[in-house]
Amino acid sequence: MTVRTRVAPSPTGDPHVGTAYMALFNRVFAKSQGGRFILRIEDTDQARSSAASEQAIYDALRWAGLDWDEGPDIGGDFGPYRQSERLEIYRRHADRLLESGAAFRCFCTQERLDEVRRAQQSRRETPRYDGHCLALDPHEVAARVDRGEPNVVRLRVPEEGDCRFEDGLRGEIVIPWRQVDSQVLVKSDGFPTYHLAVVVDDHLMQISHVLRGEEWISSFPKHQLLYHAFGWPMPAHYHLPLLRNPDTSKLSKRKNPTGLNYYRRSGYLPEALLNYLGLMGYSMPDERELFTVDEMTAAFDLNRVSTGGPVFDLAKLDWMNGHYIRALTPGQFMDRVADWALNRDNLSPIAPLVQTRTERFIDILPQVDYLLGERAKLTAADFEHKTLSVEDCRRILDHAVRRLETLDDWQRDALYTAIKSLADAMDIKMRDFLSPLFIAVSGRAVTLPLFDSLAYLGRDLVRSRLRSAIEALGGVSKKEGKRLERSYRALV
RNA sequence: GUCCCCUUCGUCUAGUGGCCUAGGACUCCGGGUUUUCAUCCCGGCAACAGGGGUUCGACUCCCCUAGGGGACGCCA
């Protein structure tokens, strides 16, 4: 049997370090077995998926060196590899489930479902579909479908007993069927949900081993039900531990840089990042800590993957990155620095901004230090302003973070429009509103134009600087965070 | 709240019943080399969550408790 593994990111937002983590282990395992590693794009969420984000995934994974044998952009024998291009396949399979009775149509409105959920929660029950449409008369169902009444397809779940399954790392896992919800398999827009798509695709793409995050353990029973309903053999499943924040919660961008682009733009070498990721929940048989992906592949042993959630520790990553940088020859070092940022392509957006402000070339570097390097560390004193209080600054920065988080188009003009409308909504003069942003981003009040700087730095670096600025201003308590969230929502 | 997963130094980890006086790495602290700094070298601090079993013998096996995490969406 050929080993085939996959990584299946959804193209929503920025490429995540967790995606690289899963890609690394899937790729290393497949290659260690002489198998193939597949990239599949899970873009079944029409509202959140974007072509730009999909492209960003390709770029980020290629930067990391985690290339794939089959994928949407390079093709392969089991395509298409983009789920939005497989709708007909899912529809056909959903019909099979409907015919066999493994699934049923549900006409419940969002309002009714919300109400049911609320009632269940107030009774302190686990929110769960209440079976309202489970036993509809087939003729009625057909008639309502013919009338074009919106509906979804749901999975029929056993009322009693336990679901048992084998996890390659954790042994047998037993989950009571009562815990499992009648999952929606096909949404009212005709798109499948993850659960249907993942099973159908993993089967049709002949995936032999599924290495994925442990967040999927609790939905495994649904997948098992689907494999059984289709009469398909199940791939071996391995639930890898989740990367953690220093406070041990699941790695999140609010608490840690999680964007691959943050690491790329900050000047981490991909081989260092990958080496570090290879140490998360894994150790080499001979305990060596410095190794390449090829070396990891040559010695890989799935049984050495551990199950405790590892904290992503920037201090050790930094040390390791430094180690890899020092190991370069001076020539390689210069090439890598040029690849990173000191090249025409990367410098060209900055050049026109600096040129008009330059009398002698010696004036250039101090102006661009914060664009090409880390900006100076801030204290509350840096934000002092004639009319804005510390609280005002925190509120501005907080709201700016929230606003920029949801901004799709990370271009100068779009950034301006977003920030301007926010300042107007908060009834603060643009000139004042921008002051803490200038400090947060560049470390000083007099500097190159803000929106060009934001555009140049990119989402990940900007988020990280804004957040650290808020920390410098005393940070935001849980309570204040909630207040700020309400205040923000009242504005937009 | 319900269900599931997890639990060795602050962090990443080694350890598969005796090799453990629990090893390595990062961080931190001390010292050395270096015109400074960094590198490099040497040294140090620091852990088996708790309680019961099983066993001649438990970090290792079992149970309970505690703690942490995840899931509970027409998101993935």
XYZ file of C-alpha atoms (C1' of nucleotides) in Angstrom:
568
model
C 0.000 0.000 0.000
C 1.258 3.425 -0.884
C 1.351 5.834 2.005
C -0.523 9.010 1.178
C -0.943 11.870 3.630
C -2.383 15.304 3.272
C -2.600 18.682 4.863
C -5.898 20.443 4.297
C -5.881 24.097 5.270
C -8.832 26.360 4.698
C -7.952 29.581 2.904
C -9.301 31.948 5.526
C -7.027 34.587 6.976
C -3.274 34.293 7.228
C -1.348 31.034 6.834
C -0.929 29.620 10.295
C 2.113 28.144 11.961
C -0.135 25.224 12.945
C -0.633 24.495 9.258
C 3.113 24.297 8.774
C 3.336 22.041 11.833
C 0.777 19.607 10.451
C 2.268 19.832 6.966
C 5.715 19.030 8.368
C 4.633 15.847 10.142
C 2.438 14.683 7.282
C 5.165 15.299 4.761
C 7.917 13.767 6.849
C 5.857 10.666 7.583
C 4.814 10.173 3.949
C 8.348 10.641 2.669
C 9.788 8.344 5.321
C 7.534 5.627 3.887
C 8.287 6.449 0.278
C 4.785 7.882 0.003
C 3.165 11.030 -1.280
C 2.142 14.223 0.429
C -0.944 16.037 -0.805
C -2.178 19.586 -0.365
C -5.924 20.042 -0.425
C -7.671 23.368 -0.119
C -10.776 23.205 2.067
C -12.688 26.213 0.854
C -16.218 25.101 1.635
C -16.920 28.192 3.693
C -17.966 30.556 0.941
C -18.142 33.562 3.211
C -14.652 33.333 4.630
C -12.544 31.747 1.919
C -10.551 33.921 -0.457
C -8.251 33.436 -3.417
C -5.703 35.739 -1.832
C -5.578 33.592 1.255
C -5.208 30.462 -0.845
C -2.277 32.018 -2.653
C -0.789 33.029 0.677
C -0.879 29.371 1.773
C 1.057 28.294 -1.316
C 3.596 31.047 -0.804
C 4.068 30.380 2.884
C 4.403 26.608 2.565
C 6.802 26.972 -0.359
C 8.843 29.468 1.614
C 9.023 26.913 4.386
C 10.154 24.300 1.900
C 7.131 22.103 2.583
C 6.297 21.354 -1.026
C 3.634 18.837 -2.035
C 3.304 16.085 -4.628
C -0.285 16.834 -5.570
C -2.324 19.964 -5.086
C -4.687 22.475 -6.687
C -1.869 24.414 -8.313
C 0.132 21.462 -9.632
C -2.579 18.888 -10.217
C -2.364 15.142 -9.714
C -4.329 11.985 -10.400
C -6.942 12.501 -7.713
C -8.070 16.044 -8.410
C -9.571 18.451 -8.256
C -7.814 19.330 -5.017
C -9.896 22.382 -4.254
C -13.119 21.429 -2.502
C -15.179 24.159 -4.115
C -14.526 22.337 -7.406
C -15.830 19.040 -6.058
C -19.394 20.061 -5.231
C -20.876 17.570 -7.675
C -18.974 14.759 -5.979
C -20.269 15.738 -2.551
C -23.811 16.088 -3.839
C -23.699 12.600 -5.266
C -22.413 11.173 -2.023
C -24.946 13.073 0.030
C -27.670 11.525 -2.141
C -26.321 8.098 -1.343
C -26.579 8.859 2.355
C -30.100 10.172 1.936
C -31.150 7.050 0.054
C -29.672 4.665 2.584
C -31.155 6.613 5.461
C -27.768 7.441 6.958
C -28.702 11.091 6.554
C -31.914 13.091 6.405
C -33.133 16.469 5.240
C -33.782 19.154 7.805
C -35.918 22.232 7.151
C -35.421 23.918 10.513
C -34.787 27.641 10.347
C -31.781 29.273 11.929
C -34.151 31.007 14.324
C -35.663 27.740 15.517
C -32.249 26.183 15.987
C -31.032 29.204 17.928
C -34.068 28.982 20.164
C -33.596 25.272 20.796
C -29.957 25.871 21.602
C -30.764 28.680 24.008
C -33.347 26.563 25.805
C -30.919 23.679 26.116
C -28.228 25.936 27.443
C -30.533 27.451 30.022
C -31.324 23.889 31.140
C -27.565 23.287 31.253
C -27.769 20.595 28.644
C -25.269 19.982 25.890
C -26.583 21.915 22.856
C -27.657 19.335 20.312
C -30.028 18.999 17.387
C -33.400 17.958 18.794
C -34.417 15.607 16.010
C -37.230 17.815 14.795
C -37.013 16.745 11.126
C -35.773 13.226 11.790
C -39.020 11.451 11.036
C -40.610 13.587 8.354
C -42.783 11.788 5.847
C -40.723 11.104 2.690
C -43.499 12.507 0.466
C -43.595 15.689 2.488
C -39.823 15.983 2.242
C -39.943 15.538 -1.523
C -42.716 18.098 -1.853
C -40.911 20.679 0.242
C -37.700 20.144 -1.687
C -39.607 20.550 -4.969
C -41.092 23.772 -3.698
C -37.550 24.974 -3.226
C -37.757 25.220 0.514
C -34.301 25.761 1.996
C -32.914 22.711 3.764
C -29.775 21.045 4.965
C -28.692 17.423 5.053
C -27.974 16.065 8.505
C -26.235 12.956 9.731
C -28.327 10.325 11.508
C -26.632 9.351 14.764
C -27.295 6.300 16.965
C -29.303 7.103 20.081
C -27.435 4.749 22.345
C -24.191 2.941 22.818
C -20.619 4.064 22.328
C -18.446 4.884 19.401
C -15.098 3.108 19.656
C -12.115 3.822 17.527
C -8.402 3.456 17.435
C -6.058 6.413 17.520
C -2.569 5.485 16.389
C -0.996 7.516 19.189
C -3.542 7.289 21.975
C -5.002 3.821 21.694
C -8.713 3.147 21.922
C -11.008 6.111 22.381
C -14.624 5.640 23.438
C -17.219 8.355 22.994
C -20.910 7.869 23.846
C -23.151 8.370 20.823
C -25.365 10.572 22.931
C -22.519 13.119 22.856
C -22.546 13.255 19.082
C -24.712 15.800 17.321
C -26.710 15.312 14.138
C -24.104 17.209 12.206
C -25.052 19.214 9.141
C -23.362 17.579 6.163
C -24.667 19.787 3.379
C -25.436 23.423 4.039
C -28.444 25.192 2.582
C -26.138 26.795 -0.003
C -25.390 23.307 -1.324
C -21.815 23.308 -0.040
C -20.688 20.421 2.116
C -19.428 20.977 5.616
C -15.981 19.863 6.646
C -17.227 16.535 7.975
C -18.701 15.288 4.712
C -15.981 16.725 2.526
C -13.081 15.423 4.569
C -14.348 11.843 4.566
C -15.275 11.789 0.898
C -12.004 13.399 -0.132
C -9.732 11.354 2.102
C -11.316 8.243 0.654
C -11.314 9.274 -2.982
C -7.800 10.675 -2.754
C -6.745 7.381 -1.181
C -5.314 8.973 1.917
C -3.832 6.142 3.962
C -2.880 7.988 7.141
C -4.577 11.016 8.626
C -2.294 13.040 10.876
C -4.279 15.962 12.216
C -4.720 18.083 15.342
C -6.316 16.675 18.447
C -9.115 19.216 18.162
C -10.678 16.681 15.777
C -10.924 13.808 18.226
C -14.398 14.734 19.363
C -15.788 14.850 15.834
C -14.220 11.567 14.860
C -17.434 9.571 15.567
C -19.179 11.515 12.807
C -16.438 10.595 10.396
C -16.557 6.966 11.418
C -20.301 6.939 10.828
C -19.738 8.252 7.331
C -17.058 5.708 6.471
C -19.400 2.945 7.631
C -22.363 4.387 5.747
C -20.349 4.434 2.542
C -18.866 1.041 3.230
C -15.340 2.373 2.997
C -12.249 1.256 4.860
C -10.928 3.847 7.255
C -7.473 5.372 7.009
C -5.336 5.163 10.127
C -5.847 8.223 12.289
C -3.274 9.955 14.433
C -4.281 12.965 16.478
C -1.237 15.106 17.067
C -1.033 17.483 20.026
C -2.017 21.091 19.611
C 0.602 23.845 19.809
C 0.062 26.020 22.887
C 0.469 29.588 24.014
C 2.769 30.166 27.010
C -0.369 30.075 29.193
C -1.010 26.598 27.731
C -4.194 27.538 25.895
C -4.428 26.585 22.228
C -2.030 28.689 20.164
C -3.814 31.864 19.134
C -2.890 35.090 17.425
C -4.172 37.144 20.307
C -1.455 35.772 22.550
C 1.372 34.794 20.221
C 2.499 35.457 16.683
C 0.852 32.623 14.747
C 1.154 33.860 11.180
C 3.848 32.199 9.102
C 4.376 35.582 7.561
C 5.327 37.010 10.922
C 8.217 34.574 11.084
C 9.141 35.146 7.486
C 9.097 38.910 7.751
C 10.912 38.889 11.063
C 13.826 37.055 9.500
C 13.458 33.535 10.761
C 15.056 30.982 8.484
C 12.598 28.328 7.356
C 15.042 25.554 8.206
C 15.199 26.863 11.778
C 11.430 27.157 12.071
C 10.936 23.656 10.735
C 13.633 22.252 12.986
C 11.967 23.882 15.947
C 8.533 22.628 14.916
C 10.036 19.170 14.586
C 10.855 19.344 18.287
C 7.282 20.056 19.229
C 5.798 16.802 20.441
C 8.602 14.833 18.877
C 12.144 13.757 19.583
C 14.647 12.053 17.364
C 15.615 8.479 18.266
C 19.151 9.618 19.106
C 17.866 12.743 20.896
C 19.681 15.167 18.645
C 17.932 18.506 18.535
C 19.464 20.077 15.466
C 18.359 18.452 12.244
C 17.074 19.146 8.762
C 13.740 17.981 7.400
C 15.583 15.339 5.379
C 17.346 14.058 8.473
C 14.066 14.011 10.324
C 12.518 12.079 7.471
C 15.348 9.549 7.391
C 14.953 8.754 11.078
C 11.230 9.358 11.485
C 9.265 7.147 13.831
C 5.578 7.880 14.323
C 5.671 6.120 17.688
C 7.928 8.849 19.015
C 5.262 11.509 18.661
C 4.102 12.493 22.133
C 0.607 13.494 23.147
C 1.079 16.369 25.590
C 0.457 19.821 24.111
C 3.798 21.615 23.659
C 4.168 25.311 24.417
C 5.526 27.251 21.466
C 8.530 28.923 23.067
C 9.904 31.871 21.141
C 13.083 31.999 23.247
C 14.200 28.596 22.045
C 13.174 29.302 18.474
C 15.277 32.477 18.603
C 18.282 30.603 19.900
C 17.886 28.017 17.177
C 17.461 30.619 14.466
C 20.635 32.314 15.690
C 22.396 29.000 15.503
C 21.381 28.516 11.875
C 22.329 32.075 10.953
C 25.791 31.701 12.487
C 26.299 28.477 10.593
C 25.974 30.250 7.228
C 29.059 31.337 5.344
C 29.361 35.116 4.971
C 28.350 34.738 1.353
C 25.292 32.686 2.212
C 24.480 35.107 4.959
C 24.427 38.037 2.531
C 22.311 36.086 0.082
C 19.825 35.113 2.721
C 19.542 38.657 4.021
C 18.985 39.851 0.476
C 16.336 37.188 -0.062
C 14.694 38.275 3.140
C 14.306 42.006 2.495
C 17.333 43.806 1.128
C 16.508 43.527 -2.540
C 14.974 45.751 -5.176
C 11.533 44.197 -5.029
C 11.215 44.537 -1.341
C 12.783 47.975 -1.099
C 10.909 49.544 -3.979
C 7.755 50.446 -2.031
C 9.859 52.323 0.520
C 12.188 54.146 -1.849
C 9.804 56.878 -2.987
C 8.771 57.611 0.579
C 12.341 58.073 1.667
C 13.678 59.883 -1.385
C 11.796 63.125 -0.788
C 12.970 63.142 2.811
C 16.642 62.575 2.034
C 19.350 65.224 1.610
C 22.245 62.899 2.167
C 22.193 59.130 1.831
C 23.383 58.980 5.401
C 19.882 60.147 6.368
C 18.215 57.049 4.942
C 18.788 54.299 7.445
C 17.448 56.111 10.504
C 14.192 56.694 8.644
C 13.582 53.095 7.655
C 14.884 51.347 10.749
C 11.407 50.392 11.938
C 10.408 49.023 8.534
C 13.411 46.802 8.116
C 14.106 46.158 11.770
C 12.342 45.831 15.072
C 11.066 49.155 16.338
C 12.372 50.446 19.651
C 10.862 49.026 22.806
C 8.109 51.287 24.108
C 7.021 52.587 27.474
C 3.878 54.463 28.431
C 5.869 57.709 28.393
C 6.382 57.392 24.645
C 2.663 57.866 24.105
C 2.285 61.141 26.006
C -0.081 63.406 24.154
C -1.562 66.829 24.799
C -5.190 65.728 24.683
C -5.203 61.930 24.729
C -5.027 60.068 28.032
C -3.380 56.681 28.467
C -6.854 55.129 28.414
C -7.646 56.935 25.179
C -4.511 55.562 23.586
C -5.298 52.047 24.710
C -8.811 52.354 23.362
C -7.615 53.676 20.018
C -5.055 50.903 19.661
C -7.497 48.255 20.761
C -10.147 49.371 18.331
C -7.607 49.702 15.553
C -6.492 46.120 16.127
C -10.089 44.943 15.974
C -10.816 46.930 12.859
C -7.685 45.825 11.009
C -8.284 42.224 11.988
C -11.332 42.089 9.760
C -9.912 44.144 6.925
C -9.722 42.050 3.773
C -7.765 44.359 1.531
C -4.430 45.162 3.143
C -3.562 48.110 0.870
C -2.701 51.677 1.755
C -5.977 53.237 0.644
C -8.120 50.543 2.188
C -6.186 50.912 5.421
C -6.762 54.665 5.346
C -10.485 54.275 4.740
C -10.830 51.777 7.546
C -8.941 53.848 10.082
C -10.586 57.100 9.026
C -14.067 55.687 9.436
C -13.104 54.292 12.813
C -11.740 57.664 13.952
C -14.917 59.361 12.749
C -17.074 56.835 14.550
C -15.109 57.428 17.748
C -15.356 61.164 17.151
C -11.622 61.700 17.439
C -9.727 63.971 15.068
C -7.610 61.992 12.628
C -4.505 63.894 13.666
C -4.956 62.832 17.294
C -6.155 59.343 16.463
C -3.040 58.606 14.435
C -0.611 59.702 17.115
C -0.600 56.470 19.167
C -0.566 54.457 15.959
C 2.565 56.218 14.744
C 4.269 55.470 18.050
C 3.059 51.890 18.155
C 4.200 51.113 14.648
C 7.398 53.116 14.270
C 8.365 53.932 17.811
C 8.283 57.668 17.196
C 5.947 60.516 16.355
C 7.816 61.858 13.360
C 8.222 59.261 10.703
C 7.295 58.035 7.244
C 3.598 58.018 6.281
C 1.586 55.689 8.468
C -0.581 53.907 5.943
C 2.306 53.140 3.646
C 4.114 51.762 6.658
C 1.182 49.569 7.652
C 0.838 48.285 4.122
C 4.536 47.549 3.901
C 4.874 45.829 7.251
C 1.927 43.559 6.679
C -0.775 42.224 8.889
C 1.285 40.008 11.159
C 3.949 42.530 12.072
C 1.396 45.300 12.541
C -0.753 43.165 14.822
C 2.247 42.209 16.852
C 3.392 45.850 17.244
C -0.029 47.160 18.106
C -0.466 44.464 20.725
C 2.888 45.087 22.294
C 2.090 48.817 22.350
C -1.089 48.101 24.281
C 0.997 46.080 26.713
C 3.407 48.989 27.069
C 0.437 51.137 27.999
C -0.400 48.864 30.893
C -2.228 46.155 29.018
C -5.883 45.303 29.081
C -7.483 43.279 31.858
C -10.099 40.681 31.070
C -12.781 43.040 32.335
C -11.531 45.989 30.339
C -11.227 43.751 27.306
C -14.902 42.981 27.493
C -15.746 46.653 27.893
C -13.598 47.531 24.886
C -15.267 44.832 22.859
C -18.701 46.280 23.634
C -17.479 49.778 22.932
C -16.080 48.633 19.599
C -19.174 46.784 18.580
C -21.316 49.814 19.307
C -19.238 51.735 16.757
C -19.249 49.401 13.785
C -22.187 22.129 32.280
C -21.440 17.364 29.263
C -17.970 14.296 26.757
C -13.027 13.337 25.279
C -7.661 14.017 25.502
C -3.368 15.130 28.375
C 0.128 15.483 32.960
C 8.842 14.414 34.023
C 12.890 20.890 35.598
C 9.882 27.848 34.043
C 9.780 25.792 28.566
C 10.883 21.623 24.760
C 11.996 16.740 25.938
C 14.832 11.504 27.152
C 12.894 7.583 29.936
C 8.528 1.429 27.526
C 9.633 -2.181 35.695
C 15.764 -2.576 38.176
C 20.959 0.984 33.827
C 17.585 7.032 37.605
C 22.004 9.778 42.763
C 16.010 11.041 36.752
C 19.781 12.591 31.194
C 19.914 16.482 27.228
C 18.373 21.375 25.067
C 16.430 26.527 25.779
C 15.973 30.289 29.524
C 18.251 32.132 34.012
C 22.652 32.585 37.323
C 28.087 32.172 38.017
C 33.058 31.637 35.784
C 36.659 31.517 31.546
C 38.255 33.202 26.412
C 37.479 37.979 23.799
C 39.594 45.757 23.350
C 33.371 46.050 24.095
C 29.323 43.015 22.680
C 27.976 38.525 20.594
C 29.920 33.750 19.701
C 32.502 29.800 22.068
C 33.951 26.896 26.558
C 33.172 25.394 31.762
C 29.990 25.179 35.988
C 25.290 25.880 38.704
C 19.886 26.272 39.939
C 15.684 23.451 38.576
C 11.041 18.151 37.564
C 8.598 12.412 37.933
C 0.867 16.668 40.052
C -1.285 14.099 44.701
C -3.201 9.571 46.849
C -4.077 4.479 46.604
C -2.969 -0.232 44.547
C -0.002 -4.316 41.451
C 5.174 -5.970 42.130
C 10.928 -8.384 45.333
C 11.227 -3.504 42.872
C 7.765 1.803 40.051
C 8.895 7.977 36.444
C 7.470 3.590 33.876
C 1.381 -0.846 34.766
C -3.926 -0.105 37.059
C -7.567 2.994 39.827
C -9.132 7.556 42.077
C -8.481 12.792 42.831
C -6.575 17.348 41.211
C -4.877 20.440 37.391
C -4.428 21.739 32.178
C -6.421 21.395 27.255
C -9.976 20.436 23.368
C -14.918 19.722 21.396
C -19.967 20.840 21.947
C -21.700 26.082 14.711
C -25.421 25.682 8.018
C -16.278 27.462 10.827
C -12.558 24.418 9.627
